[in-house]
mmCIF file of N, CA, C and O in Angstrom:
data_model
loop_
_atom_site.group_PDB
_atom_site.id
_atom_site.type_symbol
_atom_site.label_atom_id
_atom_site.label_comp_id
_atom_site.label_asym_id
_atom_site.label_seq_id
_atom_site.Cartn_x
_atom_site.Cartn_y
_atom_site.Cartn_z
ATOM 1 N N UNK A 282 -17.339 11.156 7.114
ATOM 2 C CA UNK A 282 -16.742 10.037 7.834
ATOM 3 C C UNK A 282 -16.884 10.251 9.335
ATOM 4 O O UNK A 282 -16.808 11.421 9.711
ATOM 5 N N UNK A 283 -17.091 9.246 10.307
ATOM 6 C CA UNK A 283 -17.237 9.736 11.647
ATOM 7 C C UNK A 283 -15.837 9.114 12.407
ATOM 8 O O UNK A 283 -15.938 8.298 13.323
ATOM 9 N N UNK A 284 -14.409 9.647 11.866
ATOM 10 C CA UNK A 284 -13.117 9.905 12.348
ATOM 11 C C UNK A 284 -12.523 10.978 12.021
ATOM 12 O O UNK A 284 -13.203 11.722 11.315
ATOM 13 N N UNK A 285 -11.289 11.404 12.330
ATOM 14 C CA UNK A 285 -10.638 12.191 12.568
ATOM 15 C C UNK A 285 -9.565 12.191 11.504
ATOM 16 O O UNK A 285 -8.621 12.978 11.432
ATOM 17 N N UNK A 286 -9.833 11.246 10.733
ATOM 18 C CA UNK A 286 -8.307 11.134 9.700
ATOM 19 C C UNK A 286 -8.451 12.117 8.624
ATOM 20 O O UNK A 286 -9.545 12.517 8.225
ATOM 21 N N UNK A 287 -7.380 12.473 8.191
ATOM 22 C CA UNK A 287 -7.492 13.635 6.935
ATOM 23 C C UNK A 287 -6.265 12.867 6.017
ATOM 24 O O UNK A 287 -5.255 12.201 6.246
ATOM 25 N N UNK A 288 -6.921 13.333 4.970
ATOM 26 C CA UNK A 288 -6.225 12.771 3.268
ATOM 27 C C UNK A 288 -4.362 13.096 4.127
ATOM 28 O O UNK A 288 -4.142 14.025 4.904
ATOM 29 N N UNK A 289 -3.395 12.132 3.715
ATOM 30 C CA UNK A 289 -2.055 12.003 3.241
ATOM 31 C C UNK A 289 -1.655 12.419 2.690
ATOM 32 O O UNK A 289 -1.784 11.829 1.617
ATOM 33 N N UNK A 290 -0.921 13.505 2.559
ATOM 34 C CA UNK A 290 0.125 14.161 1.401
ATOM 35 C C UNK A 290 1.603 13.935 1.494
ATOM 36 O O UNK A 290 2.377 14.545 2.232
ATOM 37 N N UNK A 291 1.830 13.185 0.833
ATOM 38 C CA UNK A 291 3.492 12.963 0.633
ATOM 39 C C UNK A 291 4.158 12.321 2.017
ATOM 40 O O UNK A 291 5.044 12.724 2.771
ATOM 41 N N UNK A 292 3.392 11.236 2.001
ATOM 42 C CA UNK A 292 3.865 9.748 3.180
ATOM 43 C C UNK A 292 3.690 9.303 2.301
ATOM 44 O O UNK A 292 3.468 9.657 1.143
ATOM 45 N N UNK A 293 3.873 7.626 3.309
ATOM 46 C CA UNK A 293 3.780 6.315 2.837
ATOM 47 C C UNK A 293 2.395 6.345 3.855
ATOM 48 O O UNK A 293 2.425 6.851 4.977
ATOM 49 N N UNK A 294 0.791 5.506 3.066
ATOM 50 C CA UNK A 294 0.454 4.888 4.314
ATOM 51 C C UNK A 294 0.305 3.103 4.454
ATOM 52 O O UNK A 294 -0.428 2.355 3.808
ATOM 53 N N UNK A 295 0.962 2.884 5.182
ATOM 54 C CA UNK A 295 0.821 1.506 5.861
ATOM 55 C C UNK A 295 -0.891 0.995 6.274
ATOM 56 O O UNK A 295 -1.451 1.362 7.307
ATOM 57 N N UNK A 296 -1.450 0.201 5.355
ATOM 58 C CA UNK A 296 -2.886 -0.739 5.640
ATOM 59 C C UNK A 296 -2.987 -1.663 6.124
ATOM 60 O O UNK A 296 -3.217 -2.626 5.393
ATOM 61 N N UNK A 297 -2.918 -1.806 7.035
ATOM 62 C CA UNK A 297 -3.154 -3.435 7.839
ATOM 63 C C UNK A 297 -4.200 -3.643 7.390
ATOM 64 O O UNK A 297 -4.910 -2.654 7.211
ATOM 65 N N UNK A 298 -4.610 -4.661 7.110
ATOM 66 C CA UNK A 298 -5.835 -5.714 6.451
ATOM 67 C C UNK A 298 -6.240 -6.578 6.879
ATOM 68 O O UNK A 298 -5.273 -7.149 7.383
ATOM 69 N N UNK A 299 -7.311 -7.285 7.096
ATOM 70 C CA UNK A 299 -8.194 -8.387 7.380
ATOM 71 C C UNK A 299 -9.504 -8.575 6.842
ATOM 72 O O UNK A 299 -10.419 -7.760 6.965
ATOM 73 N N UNK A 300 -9.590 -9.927 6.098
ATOM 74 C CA UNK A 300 -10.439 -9.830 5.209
ATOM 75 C C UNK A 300 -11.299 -11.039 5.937
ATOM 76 O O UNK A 300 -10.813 -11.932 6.630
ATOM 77 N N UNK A 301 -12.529 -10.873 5.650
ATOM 78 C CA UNK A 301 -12.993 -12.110 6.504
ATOM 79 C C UNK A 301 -14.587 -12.221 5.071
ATOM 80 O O UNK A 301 -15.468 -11.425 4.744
ATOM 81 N N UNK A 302 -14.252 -13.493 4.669
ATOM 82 C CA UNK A 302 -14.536 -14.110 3.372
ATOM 83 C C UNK A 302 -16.431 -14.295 3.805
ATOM 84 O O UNK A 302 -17.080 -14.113 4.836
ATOM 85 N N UNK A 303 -16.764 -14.729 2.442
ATOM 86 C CA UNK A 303 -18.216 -15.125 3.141
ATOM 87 C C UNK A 303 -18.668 -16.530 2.480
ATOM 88 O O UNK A 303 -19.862 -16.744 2.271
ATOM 89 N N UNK A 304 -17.606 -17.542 2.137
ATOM 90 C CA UNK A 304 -17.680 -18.752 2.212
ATOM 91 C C UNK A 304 -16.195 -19.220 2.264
ATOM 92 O O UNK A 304 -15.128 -18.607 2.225
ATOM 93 N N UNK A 305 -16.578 -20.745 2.381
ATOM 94 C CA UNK A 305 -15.055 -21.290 2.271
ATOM 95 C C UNK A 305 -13.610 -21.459 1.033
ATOM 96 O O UNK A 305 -12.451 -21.810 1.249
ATOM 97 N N UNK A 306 -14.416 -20.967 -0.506
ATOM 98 C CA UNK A 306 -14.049 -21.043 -1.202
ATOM 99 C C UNK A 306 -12.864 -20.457 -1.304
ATOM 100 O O UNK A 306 -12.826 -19.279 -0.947
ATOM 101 N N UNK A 307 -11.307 -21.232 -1.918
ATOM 102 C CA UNK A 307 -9.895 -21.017 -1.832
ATOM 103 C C UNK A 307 -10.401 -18.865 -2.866
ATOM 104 O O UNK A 307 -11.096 -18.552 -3.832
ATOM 105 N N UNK A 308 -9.666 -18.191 -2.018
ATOM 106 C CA UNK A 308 -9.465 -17.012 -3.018
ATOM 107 C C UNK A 308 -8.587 -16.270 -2.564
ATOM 108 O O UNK A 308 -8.605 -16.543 -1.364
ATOM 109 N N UNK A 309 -7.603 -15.288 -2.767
ATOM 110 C CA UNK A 309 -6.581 -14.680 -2.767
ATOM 111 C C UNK A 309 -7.333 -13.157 -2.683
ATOM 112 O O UNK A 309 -8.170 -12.604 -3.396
ATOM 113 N N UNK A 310 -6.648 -12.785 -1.515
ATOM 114 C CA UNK A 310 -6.466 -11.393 -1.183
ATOM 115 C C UNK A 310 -6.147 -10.288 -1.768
ATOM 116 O O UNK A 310 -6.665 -9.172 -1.808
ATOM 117 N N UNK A 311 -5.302 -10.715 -2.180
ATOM 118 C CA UNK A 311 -4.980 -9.801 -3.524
ATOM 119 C C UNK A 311 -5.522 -9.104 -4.784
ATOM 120 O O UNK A 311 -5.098 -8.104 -5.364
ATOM 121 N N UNK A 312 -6.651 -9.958 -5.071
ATOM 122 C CA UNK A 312 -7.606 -9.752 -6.009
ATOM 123 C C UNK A 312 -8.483 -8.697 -5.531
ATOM 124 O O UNK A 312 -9.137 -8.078 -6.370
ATOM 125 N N UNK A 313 -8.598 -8.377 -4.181
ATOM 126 C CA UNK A 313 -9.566 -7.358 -4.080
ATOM 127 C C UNK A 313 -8.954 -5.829 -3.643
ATOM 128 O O UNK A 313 -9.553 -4.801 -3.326
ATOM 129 N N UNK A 314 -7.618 -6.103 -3.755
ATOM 130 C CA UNK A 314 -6.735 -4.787 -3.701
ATOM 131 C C UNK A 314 -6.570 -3.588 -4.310
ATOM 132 O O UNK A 314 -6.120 -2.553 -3.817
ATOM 133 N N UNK A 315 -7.111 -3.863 -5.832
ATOM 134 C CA UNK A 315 -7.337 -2.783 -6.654
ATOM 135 C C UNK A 315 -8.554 -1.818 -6.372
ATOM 136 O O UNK A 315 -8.268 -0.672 -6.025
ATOM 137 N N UNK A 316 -9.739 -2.129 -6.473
ATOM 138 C CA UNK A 316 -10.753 -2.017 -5.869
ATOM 139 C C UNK A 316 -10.820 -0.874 -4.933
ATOM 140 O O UNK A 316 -11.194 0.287 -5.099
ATOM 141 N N UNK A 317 -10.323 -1.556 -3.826
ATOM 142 C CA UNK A 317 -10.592 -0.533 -2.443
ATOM 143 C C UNK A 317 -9.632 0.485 -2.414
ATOM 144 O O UNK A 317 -9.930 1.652 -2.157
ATOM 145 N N UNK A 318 -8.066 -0.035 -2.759
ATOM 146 C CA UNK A 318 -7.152 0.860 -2.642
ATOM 147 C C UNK A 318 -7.479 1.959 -3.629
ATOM 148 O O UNK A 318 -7.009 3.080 -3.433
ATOM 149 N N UNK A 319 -8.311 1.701 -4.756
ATOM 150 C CA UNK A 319 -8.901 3.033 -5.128
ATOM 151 C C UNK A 319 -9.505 3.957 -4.983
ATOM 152 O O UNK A 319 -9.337 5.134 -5.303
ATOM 153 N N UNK A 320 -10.862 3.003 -4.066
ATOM 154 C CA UNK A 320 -11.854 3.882 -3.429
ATOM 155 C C UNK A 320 -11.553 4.801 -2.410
ATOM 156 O O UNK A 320 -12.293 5.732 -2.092
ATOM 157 N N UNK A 321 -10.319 4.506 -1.826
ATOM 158 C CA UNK A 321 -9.470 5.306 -0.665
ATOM 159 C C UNK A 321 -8.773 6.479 -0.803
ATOM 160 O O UNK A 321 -8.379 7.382 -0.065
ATOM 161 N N UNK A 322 -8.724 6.091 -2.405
ATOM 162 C CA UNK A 322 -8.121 7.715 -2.751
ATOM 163 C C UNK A 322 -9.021 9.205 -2.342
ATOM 164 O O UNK A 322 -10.252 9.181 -2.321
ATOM 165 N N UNK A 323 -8.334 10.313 -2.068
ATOM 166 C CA UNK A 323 -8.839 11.137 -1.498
ATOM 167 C C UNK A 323 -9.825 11.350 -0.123
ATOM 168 O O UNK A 323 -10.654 12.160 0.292
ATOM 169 N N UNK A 324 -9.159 10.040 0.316
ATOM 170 C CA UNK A 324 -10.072 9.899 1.847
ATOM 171 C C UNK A 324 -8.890 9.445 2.762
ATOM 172 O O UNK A 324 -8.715 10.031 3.830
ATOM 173 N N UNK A 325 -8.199 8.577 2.439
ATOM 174 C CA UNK A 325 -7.402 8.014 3.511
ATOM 175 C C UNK A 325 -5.656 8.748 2.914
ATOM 176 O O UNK A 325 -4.757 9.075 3.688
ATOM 177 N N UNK A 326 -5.606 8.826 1.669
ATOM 178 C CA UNK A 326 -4.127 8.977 0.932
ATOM 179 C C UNK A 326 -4.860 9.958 -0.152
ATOM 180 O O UNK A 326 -6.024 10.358 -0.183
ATOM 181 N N UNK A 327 -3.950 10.158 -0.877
ATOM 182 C CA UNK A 327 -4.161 11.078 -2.065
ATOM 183 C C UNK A 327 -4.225 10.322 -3.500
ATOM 184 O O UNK A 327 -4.984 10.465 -4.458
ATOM 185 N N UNK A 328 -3.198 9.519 -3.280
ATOM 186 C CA UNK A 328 -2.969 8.390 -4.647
ATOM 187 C C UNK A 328 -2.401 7.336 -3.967
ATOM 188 O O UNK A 328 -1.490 7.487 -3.154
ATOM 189 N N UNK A 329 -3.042 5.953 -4.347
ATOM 190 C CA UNK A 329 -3.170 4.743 -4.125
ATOM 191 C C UNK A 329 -1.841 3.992 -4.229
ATOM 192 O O UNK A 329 -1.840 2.764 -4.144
ATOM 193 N N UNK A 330 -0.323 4.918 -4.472
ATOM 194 C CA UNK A 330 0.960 4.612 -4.996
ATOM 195 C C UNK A 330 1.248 4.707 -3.254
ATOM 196 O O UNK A 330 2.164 4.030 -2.785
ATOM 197 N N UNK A 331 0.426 5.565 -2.377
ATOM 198 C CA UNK A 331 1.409 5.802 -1.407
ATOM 199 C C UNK A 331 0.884 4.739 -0.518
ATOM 200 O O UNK A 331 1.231 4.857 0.657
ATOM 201 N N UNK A 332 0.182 3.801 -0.786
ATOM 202 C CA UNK A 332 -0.343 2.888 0.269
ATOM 203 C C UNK A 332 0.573 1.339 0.188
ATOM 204 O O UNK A 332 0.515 0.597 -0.793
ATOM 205 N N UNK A 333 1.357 1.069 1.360
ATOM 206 C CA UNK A 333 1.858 -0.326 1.830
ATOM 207 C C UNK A 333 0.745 -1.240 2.479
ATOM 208 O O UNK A 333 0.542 -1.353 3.688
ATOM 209 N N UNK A 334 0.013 -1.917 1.387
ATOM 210 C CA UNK A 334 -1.318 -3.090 2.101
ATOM 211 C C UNK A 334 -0.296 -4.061 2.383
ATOM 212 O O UNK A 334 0.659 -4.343 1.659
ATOM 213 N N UNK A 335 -0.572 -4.520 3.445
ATOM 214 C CA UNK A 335 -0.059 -5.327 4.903
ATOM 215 C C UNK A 335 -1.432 -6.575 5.298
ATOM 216 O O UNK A 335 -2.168 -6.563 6.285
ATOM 217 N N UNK A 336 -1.417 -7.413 4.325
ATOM 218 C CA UNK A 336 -2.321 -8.645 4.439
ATOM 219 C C UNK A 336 -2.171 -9.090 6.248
ATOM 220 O O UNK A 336 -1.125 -9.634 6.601
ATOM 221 N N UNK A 337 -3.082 -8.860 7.111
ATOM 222 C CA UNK A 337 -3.168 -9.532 8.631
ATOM 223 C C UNK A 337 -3.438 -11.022 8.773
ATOM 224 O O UNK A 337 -2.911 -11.846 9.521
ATOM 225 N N UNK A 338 -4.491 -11.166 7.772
ATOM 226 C CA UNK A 338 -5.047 -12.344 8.182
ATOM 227 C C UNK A 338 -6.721 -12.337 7.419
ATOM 228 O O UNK A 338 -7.508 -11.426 7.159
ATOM 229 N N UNK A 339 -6.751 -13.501 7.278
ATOM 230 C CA UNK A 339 -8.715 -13.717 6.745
ATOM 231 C C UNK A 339 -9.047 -15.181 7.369
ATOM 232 O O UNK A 339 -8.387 -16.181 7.652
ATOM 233 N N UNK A 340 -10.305 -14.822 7.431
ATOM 234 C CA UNK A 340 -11.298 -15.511 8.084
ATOM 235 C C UNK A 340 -12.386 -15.740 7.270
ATOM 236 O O UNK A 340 -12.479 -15.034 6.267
ATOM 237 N N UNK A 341 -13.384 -16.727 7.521
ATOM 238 C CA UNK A 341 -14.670 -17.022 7.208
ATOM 239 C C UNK A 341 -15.646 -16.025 8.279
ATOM 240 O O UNK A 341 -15.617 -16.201 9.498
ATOM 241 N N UNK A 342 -16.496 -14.972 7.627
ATOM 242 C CA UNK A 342 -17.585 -14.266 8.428
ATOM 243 C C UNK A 342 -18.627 -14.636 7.549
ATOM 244 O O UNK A 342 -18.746 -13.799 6.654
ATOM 245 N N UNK A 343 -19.673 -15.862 7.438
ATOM 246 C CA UNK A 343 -20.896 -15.858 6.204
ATOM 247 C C UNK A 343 -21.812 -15.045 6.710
ATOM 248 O O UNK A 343 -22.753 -14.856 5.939
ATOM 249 N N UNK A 344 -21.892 -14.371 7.956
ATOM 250 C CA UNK A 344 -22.961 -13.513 8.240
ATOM 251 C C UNK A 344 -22.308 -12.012 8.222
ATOM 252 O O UNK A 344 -22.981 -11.177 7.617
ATOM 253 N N UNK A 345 -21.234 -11.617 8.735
ATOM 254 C CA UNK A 345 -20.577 -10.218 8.229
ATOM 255 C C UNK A 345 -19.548 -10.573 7.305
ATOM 256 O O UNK A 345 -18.478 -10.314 7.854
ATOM 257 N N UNK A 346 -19.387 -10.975 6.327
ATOM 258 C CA UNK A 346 -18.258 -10.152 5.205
ATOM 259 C C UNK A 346 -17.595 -8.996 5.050
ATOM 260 O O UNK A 346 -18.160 -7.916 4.871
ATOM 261 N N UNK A 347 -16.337 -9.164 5.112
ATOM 262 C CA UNK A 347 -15.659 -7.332 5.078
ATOM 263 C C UNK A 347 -13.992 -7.984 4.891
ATOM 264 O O UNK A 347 -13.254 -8.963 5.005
ATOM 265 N N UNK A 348 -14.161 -6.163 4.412
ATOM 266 C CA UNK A 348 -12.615 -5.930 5.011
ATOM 267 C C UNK A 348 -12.054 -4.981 6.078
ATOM 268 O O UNK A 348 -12.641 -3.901 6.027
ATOM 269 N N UNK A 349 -11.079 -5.033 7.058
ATOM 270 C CA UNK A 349 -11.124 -4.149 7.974
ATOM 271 C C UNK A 349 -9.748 -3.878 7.348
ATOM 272 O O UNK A 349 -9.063 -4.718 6.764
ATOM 273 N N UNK A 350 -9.340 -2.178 7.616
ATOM 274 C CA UNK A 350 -8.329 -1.668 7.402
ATOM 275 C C UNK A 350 -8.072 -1.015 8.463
ATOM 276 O O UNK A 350 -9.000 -0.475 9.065
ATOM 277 N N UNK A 351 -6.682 -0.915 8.950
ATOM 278 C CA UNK A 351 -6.448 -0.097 9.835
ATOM 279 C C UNK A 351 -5.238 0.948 9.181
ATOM 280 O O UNK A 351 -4.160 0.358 9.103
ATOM 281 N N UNK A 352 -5.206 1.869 8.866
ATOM 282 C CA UNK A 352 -4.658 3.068 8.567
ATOM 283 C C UNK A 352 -3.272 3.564 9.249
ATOM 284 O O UNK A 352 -3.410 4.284 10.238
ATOM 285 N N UNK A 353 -2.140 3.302 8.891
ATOM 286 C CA UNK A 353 -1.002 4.030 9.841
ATOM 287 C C UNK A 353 -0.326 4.930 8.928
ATOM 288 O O UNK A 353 -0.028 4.686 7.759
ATOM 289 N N UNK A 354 -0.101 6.061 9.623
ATOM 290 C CA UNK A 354 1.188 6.620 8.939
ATOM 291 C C UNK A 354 2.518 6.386 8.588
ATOM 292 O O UNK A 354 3.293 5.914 9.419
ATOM 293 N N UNK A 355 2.857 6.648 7.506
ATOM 294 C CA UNK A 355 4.422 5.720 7.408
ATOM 295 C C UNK A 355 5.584 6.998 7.277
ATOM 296 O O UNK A 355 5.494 8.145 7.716
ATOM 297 N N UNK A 356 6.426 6.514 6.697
ATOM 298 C CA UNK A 356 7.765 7.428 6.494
ATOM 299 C C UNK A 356 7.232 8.743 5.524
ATOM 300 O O UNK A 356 6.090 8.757 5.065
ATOM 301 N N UNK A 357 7.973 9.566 5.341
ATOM 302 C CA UNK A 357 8.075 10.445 3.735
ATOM 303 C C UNK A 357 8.000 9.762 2.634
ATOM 304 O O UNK A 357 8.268 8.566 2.743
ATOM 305 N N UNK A 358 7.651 10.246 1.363
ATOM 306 C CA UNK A 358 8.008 9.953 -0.208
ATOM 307 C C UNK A 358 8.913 10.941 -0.574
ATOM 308 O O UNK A 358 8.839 12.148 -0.802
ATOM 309 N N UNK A 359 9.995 9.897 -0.568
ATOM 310 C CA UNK A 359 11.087 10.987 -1.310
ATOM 311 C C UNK A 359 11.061 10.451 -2.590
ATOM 312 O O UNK A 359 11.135 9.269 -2.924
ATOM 313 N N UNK A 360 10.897 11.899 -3.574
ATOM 314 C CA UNK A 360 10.975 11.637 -5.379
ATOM 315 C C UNK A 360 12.504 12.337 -5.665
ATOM 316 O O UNK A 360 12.967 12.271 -6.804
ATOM 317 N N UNK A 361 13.046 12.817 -4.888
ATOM 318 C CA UNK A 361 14.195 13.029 -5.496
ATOM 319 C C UNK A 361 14.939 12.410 -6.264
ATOM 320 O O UNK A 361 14.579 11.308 -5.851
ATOM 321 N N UNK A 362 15.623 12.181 -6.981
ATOM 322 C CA UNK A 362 16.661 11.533 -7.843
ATOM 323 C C UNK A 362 18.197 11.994 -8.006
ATOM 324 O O UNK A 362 18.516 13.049 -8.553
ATOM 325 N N UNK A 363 19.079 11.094 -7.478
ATOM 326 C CA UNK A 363 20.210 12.327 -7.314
ATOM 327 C C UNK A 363 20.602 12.244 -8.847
ATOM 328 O O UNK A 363 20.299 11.397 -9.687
ATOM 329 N N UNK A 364 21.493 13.573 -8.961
ATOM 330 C CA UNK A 364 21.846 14.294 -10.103
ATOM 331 C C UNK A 364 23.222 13.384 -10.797
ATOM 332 O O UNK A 364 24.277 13.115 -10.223
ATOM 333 N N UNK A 365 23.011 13.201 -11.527
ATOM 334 C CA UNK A 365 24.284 12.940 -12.653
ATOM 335 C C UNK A 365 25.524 13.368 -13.189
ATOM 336 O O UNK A 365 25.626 14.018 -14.230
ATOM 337 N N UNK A 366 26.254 13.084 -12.634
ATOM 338 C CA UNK A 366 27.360 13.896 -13.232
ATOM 339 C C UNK A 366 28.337 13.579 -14.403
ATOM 340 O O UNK A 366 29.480 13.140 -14.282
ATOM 341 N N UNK A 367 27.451 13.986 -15.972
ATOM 342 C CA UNK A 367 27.806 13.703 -16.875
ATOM 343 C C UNK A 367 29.277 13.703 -17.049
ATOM 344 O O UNK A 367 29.606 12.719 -17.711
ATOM 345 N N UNK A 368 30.238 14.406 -16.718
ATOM 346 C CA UNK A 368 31.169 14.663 -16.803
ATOM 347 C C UNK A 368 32.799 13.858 -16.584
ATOM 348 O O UNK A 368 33.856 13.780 -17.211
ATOM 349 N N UNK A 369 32.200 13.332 -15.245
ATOM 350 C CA UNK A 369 33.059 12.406 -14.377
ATOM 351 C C UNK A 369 33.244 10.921 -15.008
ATOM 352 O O UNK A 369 32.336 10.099 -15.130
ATOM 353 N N UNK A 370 34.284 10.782 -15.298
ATOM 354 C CA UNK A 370 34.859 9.866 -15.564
ATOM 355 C C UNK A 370 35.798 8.544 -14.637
ATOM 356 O O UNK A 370 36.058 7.362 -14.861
ATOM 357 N N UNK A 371 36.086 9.489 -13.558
ATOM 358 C CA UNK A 371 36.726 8.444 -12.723
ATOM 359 C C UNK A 371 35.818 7.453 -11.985
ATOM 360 O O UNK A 371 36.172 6.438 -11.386
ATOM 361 N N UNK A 372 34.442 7.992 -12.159
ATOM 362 C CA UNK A 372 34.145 6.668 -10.926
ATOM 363 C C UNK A 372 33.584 5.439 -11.942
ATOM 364 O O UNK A 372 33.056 4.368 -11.643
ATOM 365 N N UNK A 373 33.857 5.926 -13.050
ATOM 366 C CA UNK A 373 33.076 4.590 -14.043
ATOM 367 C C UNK A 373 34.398 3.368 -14.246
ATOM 368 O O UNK A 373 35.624 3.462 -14.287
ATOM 369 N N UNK A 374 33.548 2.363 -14.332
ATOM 370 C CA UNK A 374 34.045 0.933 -14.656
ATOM 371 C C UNK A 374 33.760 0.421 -15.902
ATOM 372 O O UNK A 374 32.627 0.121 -16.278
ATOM 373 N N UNK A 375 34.745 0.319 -16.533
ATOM 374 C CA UNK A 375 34.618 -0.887 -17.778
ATOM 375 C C UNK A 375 35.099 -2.280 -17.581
ATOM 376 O O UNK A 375 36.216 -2.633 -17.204
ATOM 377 N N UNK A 376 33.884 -3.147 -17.955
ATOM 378 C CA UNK A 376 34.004 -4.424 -18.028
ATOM 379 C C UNK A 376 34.481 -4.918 -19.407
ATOM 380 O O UNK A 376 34.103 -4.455 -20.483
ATOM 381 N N UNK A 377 35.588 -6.177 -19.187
ATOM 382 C CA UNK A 377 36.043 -6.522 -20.806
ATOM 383 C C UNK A 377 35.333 -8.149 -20.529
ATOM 384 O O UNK A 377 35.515 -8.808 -19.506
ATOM 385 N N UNK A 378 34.578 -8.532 -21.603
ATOM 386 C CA UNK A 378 34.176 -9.664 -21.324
ATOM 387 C C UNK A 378 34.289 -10.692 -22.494
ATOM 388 O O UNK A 378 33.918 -11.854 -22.332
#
């Protein structure tokens, strides 16, 4: 690659997007999300779970077609889960319905 970015481990990354179509035909952005956000794995992120795509905007380009991404770093991935406390009884609610 001729940048400086190195693979993501345990962020969020934020994708700004701009897609610029190569006719006028109605199509959704979305459809081509699977795709790339895959191909990105191990280049931009690690797994394609940690990426927030951020639709900018699309355009008609019939002579360049693309998508431009711009890459930001985001917060942590926290997987923690807090713990359970089987035991406790006072903070539960019963509903009579």
């Amino acid at each position: 690659m001729d940048n400086d970015w190195v693979s993501v481990e345990g962020r969020k990354v934020i994708l700004r997007t701009w897609v610029y179509w190569n006719d006028g035909k109605d199509k959704d952005c979305h459809n081509t999300d699977k795709a790339w956000a895959d191909a990105l794995e191990g280049i931009i992120y690690e797994d394609d779970s940690q990426a927030l795509i951020q639709y900018q905007d699309f355009e008609i380009d019939r002579a360049n077609p693309r998508i431009e991404i711009e890459p930001i770093i985001g917060g942590p991935i926290i997987k923690d889960k807090p713990k359970r406390d089987r035991n406790s009884t006072k903070k539960q609610m019963a509903l009579d319905l």
